[in-house]
Amino acid sequence: VNLILLDASALDARGHARLHGDQARHVREVLGATVGQEIRIGVLDGPKGLGRIDRVDADHVELTCTLDDGAPPRPTVDLLLALPRPKVMRRLWAQLAALGVGRIVLTNAARVERNYFDTHVLSAECYRPLLVEGLQQAQDTHVPLVSIHRRFRVLIEDELDGLCPEGRRLVAHPGGDLPSIHGARAGGGQTLLAIGPEGGWDAFELGLLEAHGFTRVSMGARTLRTDTACVALLAALS
Amino acid sequence: VNLILLDASALDARGHARLHGDQARHVREVLGATVGQEIRIGVLDGPKGLGRIDRVDADHVELTCTLDDGAPPRPTVDLLLALPRPKVMRRLWAQLAALGVGRIVLTNAARVERNYFDTHVLSAECYRPLLVEGLQQAQDTHVPLVSIHRRFRVLIEDELDGLCPEGRRLVAHPGGDLPSIHGARAGGGQTLLAIGPEGGWDAFELGLLEAHGFTRVSMGARTLRTDTACVALLAALS
């Protein structure tokens, strides 16, 4: 943990905050913090800053926080991801937050198994702490927005423009004869990157994506597991 | 599994091979292969090719293999990695092989805990099947060469030139004021990429690396977990 993230509601008007549970223990035992010391803190979806430690006891750590003027810039990449199997999705949450993703849009696809949707890995109680863990690692405060869509066609035709109204859209595709994703790195603005299931998007899905503004970019000749592919492609873009 | 990898010793002079155990089961049950069908096969550290299925029974699958003329090109990136904790290292093996790494040089560093070396995750019995799993995913045949070094200074001063005699050397470093690793992508030849422990290399280690030909490149402003950082940096380079 390189940054302690707090809910805005945990700070009072004078910037006082009181940590308890795992966070208090982390500050006390891992950071070895003592009264007077300053630690890096952040407000979820808000600014970062410093917290001066006022008091440490067995259960709590009390801080006075000084915050930056504004929140750090929002991530410029959003992800449209065909839902991988639960074990892989569980590993992805923290990594996606750490790499910096504004929005995570999870979708069904022909090659996604239906039972992947019946997992608690898709419940906010499960994924939110993992997202916060990734943000604390990467020192960011922006919690990715998450939405889950069981109907691919409805998502692409009716919902996606509302979720991701602006910017360019890319769909990563295997094969070496397409423009490399590295070439897509330049240019400001928001990018929505679509990554298919392990078996790939089918022809209907690719066609629908292209009809809705997605351009194909190559993800290279190697077939990667979804979690490796997500990290590799987001890194290549950012 | 997108490619079934065999030991060269499993093929006789006429290209016949006999799969058993997990591989036979995979071909039978996952690929649903039947007599006459062709599947993608590869020889470890050798060529890829096709195997025509001659016989399927409860325990075995027999193939006649036709191999390409030569092995696929060797990966052009080698990795010098400060040993991460065992749980992270376990997750990395298959991903490194899938991304394509010629050589994995694991080293001690000031911020590596000594007990990380006492794990069976560093035994070939543990990591070799994970490397092969990654190669089968990515359809490559080159098993990364692995060496483990408990003395950083001896490694850098006396051993590294023997392990990685040619090509450029980069050390990934946090911070936005260095040349980006994306800019290092151009240029052929071999690249040795050094990635430090979660807490970073210390000043002595950085100095020693630079004295032995390593140039600093930025790994971006975000602090990533070692496994995420490895995948992200290798993807940015390749």
PDB file of C-alpha atoms in Angstrom, chain B residues 80-222:
ATOM      1  CA  LEU B  80      16.581  -9.673 -14.967  1.00  0.00           C
ATOM      2  CA  LEU B  81      14.096  -9.718 -12.113  1.00  0.00           C
ATOM      3  CA  ALA B  82      14.510  -9.103  -8.400  1.00  0.00           C
ATOM      4  CA  LEU B  83      12.778 -12.119  -6.901  1.00  0.00           C
ATOM      5  CA  PRO B  84       9.194 -11.257  -5.903  1.00  0.00           C
ATOM      6  CA  ARG B  85       7.340 -13.068  -3.146  1.00  0.00           C
ATOM      7  CA  PRO B  86       6.520 -16.699  -3.943  1.00  0.00           C
ATOM      8  CA  LYS B  87       2.802 -16.132  -4.585  1.00  0.00           C
ATOM      9  CA  VAL B  88       3.587 -13.484  -7.181  1.00  0.00           C
ATOM     10  CA  MET B  89       6.413 -15.516  -8.737  1.00  0.00           C
ATOM     11  CA  ARG B  90       4.096 -18.493  -9.109  1.00  0.00           C
ATOM     12  CA  ARG B  91       1.640 -16.367 -11.079  1.00  0.00           C
ATOM     13  CA  LEU B  92       4.414 -14.998 -13.260  1.00  0.00           C
ATOM     14  CA  TRP B  93       5.966 -18.144 -14.758  1.00  0.00           C
ATOM     15  CA  ALA B  94       3.230 -18.915 -17.287  1.00  0.00           C
ATOM     16  CA  GLN B  95       2.723 -15.250 -18.133  1.00  0.00           C
ATOM     17  CA  LEU B  96       6.427 -14.691 -18.829  1.00  0.00           C
ATOM     18  CA  ALA B  97       6.563 -17.735 -21.090  1.00  0.00           C
ATOM     19  CA  ALA B  98       3.389 -16.620 -22.855  1.00  0.00           C
ATOM     20  CA  LEU B  99       4.732 -13.122 -23.472  1.00  0.00           C
ATOM     21  CA  GLY B 100       8.003 -14.553 -24.804  1.00  0.00           C
ATOM     22  CA  VAL B 101      11.154 -14.212 -22.730  1.00  0.00           C
ATOM     23  CA  GLY B 102      14.402 -15.874 -23.753  1.00  0.00           C
ATOM     24  CA  ARG B 103      15.987 -15.938 -20.335  1.00  0.00           C
ATOM     25  CA  ILE B 104      14.743 -15.290 -16.806  1.00  0.00           C
ATOM     26  CA  VAL B 105      17.517 -14.239 -14.427  1.00  0.00           C
ATOM     27  CA  LEU B 106      16.221 -14.074 -10.859  1.00  0.00           C
ATOM     28  CA  THR B 107      18.301 -12.158  -8.363  1.00  0.00           C
ATOM     29  CA  ASN B 108      18.510 -11.074  -4.803  1.00  0.00           C
ATOM     30  CA  ALA B 109      18.434  -7.357  -3.960  1.00  0.00           C
ATOM     31  CA  ALA B 110      18.472  -5.271  -0.790  1.00  0.00           C
ATOM     32  CA  ARG B 111      14.676  -5.060  -0.779  1.00  0.00           C
ATOM     33  CA  VAL B 112      14.087  -8.763  -1.473  1.00  0.00           C
ATOM     34  CA  GLU B 113      13.328 -10.804   1.634  1.00  0.00           C
ATOM     35  CA  ARG B 114      15.841 -13.630   2.061  1.00  0.00           C
ATOM     36  CA  ASN B 115      13.175 -16.273   2.708  1.00  0.00           C
ATOM     37  CA  TYR B 116      11.731 -15.717  -0.787  1.00  0.00           C
ATOM     38  CA  PHE B 117      14.526 -18.008  -2.007  1.00  0.00           C
ATOM     39  CA  ASP B 118      13.374 -20.923   0.153  1.00  0.00           C
ATOM     40  CA  THR B 119      10.327 -21.778  -1.894  1.00  0.00           C
ATOM     41  CA  HIS B 120       9.522 -24.699  -4.137  1.00  0.00           C
ATOM     42  CA  VAL B 121       8.207 -22.143  -6.652  1.00  0.00           C
ATOM     43  CA  LEU B 122      11.892 -21.860  -7.638  1.00  0.00           C
ATOM     44  CA  SER B 123      12.300 -25.592  -8.262  1.00  0.00           C
ATOM     45  CA  ALA B 124      12.220 -26.753 -11.867  1.00  0.00           C
ATOM     46  CA  GLU B 125       9.597 -29.359 -10.917  1.00  0.00           C
ATOM     47  CA  CYS B 126       7.285 -26.482 -10.029  1.00  0.00           C
ATOM     48  CA  TYR B 127       8.088 -23.893 -12.671  1.00  0.00           C
ATOM     49  CA  ARG B 128       8.733 -25.988 -15.763  1.00  0.00           C
ATOM     50  CA  PRO B 129       5.117 -27.154 -16.173  1.00  0.00           C
ATOM     51  CA  LEU B 130       3.994 -23.538 -15.676  1.00  0.00           C
ATOM     52  CA  LEU B 131       6.399 -22.342 -18.374  1.00  0.00           C
ATOM     53  CA  VAL B 132       5.135 -25.044 -20.742  1.00  0.00           C
ATOM     54  CA  GLU B 133       1.540 -24.023 -19.957  1.00  0.00           C
ATOM     55  CA  GLY B 134       2.371 -20.448 -20.988  1.00  0.00           C
ATOM     56  CA  LEU B 135       4.064 -21.612 -24.199  1.00  0.00           C
ATOM     57  CA  GLN B 136       1.084 -23.807 -25.107  1.00  0.00           C
ATOM     58  CA  GLN B 137      -1.182 -20.794 -24.591  1.00  0.00           C
ATOM     59  CA  ALA B 138       0.949 -18.495 -26.759  1.00  0.00           C
ATOM     60  CA  GLN B 139       1.891 -21.152 -29.340  1.00  0.00           C
ATOM     61  CA  ASP B 140       5.627 -20.868 -28.830  1.00  0.00           C
ATOM     62  CA  THR B 141       8.162 -23.649 -28.274  1.00  0.00           C
ATOM     63  CA  HIS B 142      11.098 -21.833 -26.644  1.00  0.00           C
ATOM     64  CA  VAL B 143      11.279 -22.664 -22.959  1.00  0.00           C
ATOM     65  CA  PRO B 144      12.800 -19.668 -21.163  1.00  0.00           C
ATOM     66  CA  LEU B 145      16.191 -20.406 -19.613  1.00  0.00           C
ATOM     67  CA  VAL B 146      16.039 -19.861 -15.865  1.00  0.00           C
ATOM     68  CA  SER B 147      18.846 -19.087 -13.444  1.00  0.00           C
ATOM     69  CA  ILE B 148      18.675 -18.035  -9.804  1.00  0.00           C
ATOM     70  CA  HIS B 149      21.290 -15.830  -8.168  1.00  0.00           C
ATOM     71  CA  ARG B 150      21.496 -15.099  -4.471  1.00  0.00           C
ATOM     72  CA  ARG B 151      24.340 -12.617  -4.767  1.00  0.00           C
ATOM     73  CA  PHE B 152      23.434  -9.535  -6.768  1.00  0.00           C
ATOM     74  CA  ARG B 153      26.927  -8.100  -7.010  1.00  0.00           C
ATOM     75  CA  VAL B 154      28.520 -11.371  -8.130  1.00  0.00           C
ATOM     76  CA  LEU B 155      25.758 -11.737 -10.712  1.00  0.00           C
ATOM     77  CA  ILE B 156      26.214  -8.278 -12.193  1.00  0.00           C
ATOM     78  CA  GLU B 157      30.005  -8.155 -12.016  1.00  0.00           C
ATOM     79  CA  ASP B 158      30.966 -11.725 -12.882  1.00  0.00           C
ATOM     80  CA  GLU B 159      28.104 -13.716 -14.328  1.00  0.00           C
ATOM     81  CA  LEU B 160      25.803 -11.513 -16.377  1.00  0.00           C
ATOM     82  CA  ASP B 161      28.119 -11.007 -19.352  1.00  0.00           C
ATOM     83  CA  GLY B 162      28.250 -14.775 -19.754  1.00  0.00           C
ATOM     84  CA  LEU B 163      24.466 -15.145 -19.510  1.00  0.00           C
ATOM     85  CA  CYS B 164      23.536 -12.160 -21.692  1.00  0.00           C
ATOM     86  CA  PRO B 165      26.614 -11.250 -23.702  1.00  0.00           C
ATOM     87  CA  GLU B 166      24.942  -9.125 -26.373  1.00  0.00           C
ATOM     88  CA  GLY B 167      22.392  -6.398 -26.900  1.00  0.00           C
ATOM     89  CA  ARG B 168      21.228  -3.425 -24.951  1.00  0.00           C
ATOM     90  CA  ARG B 169      20.398  -3.313 -21.275  1.00  0.00           C
ATOM     91  CA  LEU B 170      17.537  -1.335 -19.740  1.00  0.00           C
ATOM     92  CA  VAL B 171      16.539  -0.847 -16.137  1.00  0.00           C
ATOM     93  CA  ALA B 172      12.925   0.129 -15.504  1.00  0.00           C
ATOM     94  CA  HIS B 173      12.589   2.860 -12.927  1.00  0.00           C
ATOM     95  CA  PRO B 174       9.583   4.712 -11.521  1.00  0.00           C
ATOM     96  CA  GLY B 175       9.156   8.370 -12.322  1.00  0.00           C
ATOM     97  CA  GLY B 176       7.970  10.378 -15.249  1.00  0.00           C
ATOM     98  CA  ASP B 177      11.113  12.353 -16.078  1.00  0.00           C
ATOM     99  CA  LEU B 178      12.977   9.496 -17.795  1.00  0.00           C
ATOM    100  CA  PRO B 179      12.640   8.417 -21.434  1.00  0.00           C
ATOM    101  CA  SER B 180       9.563   6.217 -21.734  1.00  0.00           C
ATOM    102  CA  ILE B 181      10.028   2.497 -22.218  1.00  0.00           C
ATOM    103  CA  HIS B 182       7.787   2.836 -25.277  1.00  0.00           C
ATOM    104  CA  GLY B 183      10.549   4.818 -26.968  1.00  0.00           C
ATOM    105  CA  ALA B 184      12.921   1.901 -26.408  1.00  0.00           C
ATOM    106  CA  ARG B 185      10.781  -0.379 -28.555  1.00  0.00           C
ATOM    107  CA  ALA B 186      12.458   0.331 -31.866  1.00  0.00           C
ATOM    108  CA  GLY B 187      15.645  -1.474 -32.866  1.00  0.00           C
ATOM    109  CA  GLY B 188      16.400  -5.134 -33.387  1.00  0.00           C
ATOM    110  CA  GLY B 189      18.779  -7.264 -31.397  1.00  0.00           C
ATOM    111  CA  GLN B 190      18.444  -8.617 -27.898  1.00  0.00           C
ATOM    112  CA  THR B 191      17.241  -6.544 -24.945  1.00  0.00           C
ATOM    113  CA  LEU B 192      17.906  -7.336 -21.306  1.00  0.00           C
ATOM    114  CA  LEU B 193      15.293  -5.626 -19.119  1.00  0.00           C
ATOM    115  CA  ALA B 194      15.916  -5.276 -15.371  1.00  0.00           C
ATOM    116  CA  ILE B 195      12.905  -4.959 -13.047  1.00  0.00           C
ATOM    117  CA  GLY B 196      13.497  -4.285  -9.363  1.00  0.00           C
ATOM    118  CA  PRO B 197      11.691  -5.345  -6.198  1.00  0.00           C
ATOM    119  CA  GLU B 198       8.427  -3.666  -5.123  1.00  0.00           C
ATOM    120  CA  GLY B 199      10.429  -1.166  -3.067  1.00  0.00           C
ATOM    121  CA  GLY B 200      12.786  -0.490  -5.984  1.00  0.00           C
ATOM    122  CA  TRP B 201      16.527  -1.048  -6.430  1.00  0.00           C
ATOM    123  CA  ASP B 202      18.629   0.796  -3.863  1.00  0.00           C
ATOM    124  CA  ALA B 203      21.239   3.387  -4.868  1.00  0.00           C
ATOM    125  CA  PHE B 204      24.110   0.895  -4.828  1.00  0.00           C
ATOM    126  CA  GLU B 205      22.222  -1.526  -7.055  1.00  0.00           C
ATOM    127  CA  LEU B 206      21.186   1.166  -9.518  1.00  0.00           C
ATOM    128  CA  GLY B 207      24.756   2.418  -9.684  1.00  0.00           C
ATOM    129  CA  LEU B 208      26.118  -1.073 -10.285  1.00  0.00           C
ATOM    130  CA  LEU B 209      23.564  -1.717 -13.018  1.00  0.00           C
ATOM    131  CA  GLU B 210      24.408   1.569 -14.709  1.00  0.00           C
ATOM    132  CA  ALA B 211      28.130   0.802 -14.438  1.00  0.00           C
ATOM    133  CA  HIS B 212      27.425  -2.421 -16.297  1.00  0.00           C
ATOM    134  CA  GLY B 213      25.655  -0.920 -19.246  1.00  0.00           C
ATOM    135  CA  PHE B 214      22.056  -0.520 -18.089  1.00  0.00           C
ATOM    136  CA  THR B 215      20.166   2.617 -19.159  1.00  0.00           C
ATOM    137  CA  ARG B 216      17.224   3.835 -17.104  1.00  0.00           C
ATOM    138  CA  VAL B 217      13.804   3.921 -18.739  1.00  0.00           C
ATOM    139  CA  SER B 218      10.615   5.116 -17.123  1.00  0.00           C
ATOM    140  CA  MET B 219       7.993   2.638 -16.029  1.00  0.00           C
ATOM    141  CA  GLY B 220       5.479   5.471 -15.665  1.00  0.00           C
ATOM    142  CA  ALA B 221       4.175   7.352 -12.689  1.00  0.00           C
ATOM    143  CA  ARG B 222       2.071   4.483 -11.298  1.00  0.00           C
TER     144      ARG B 222
END
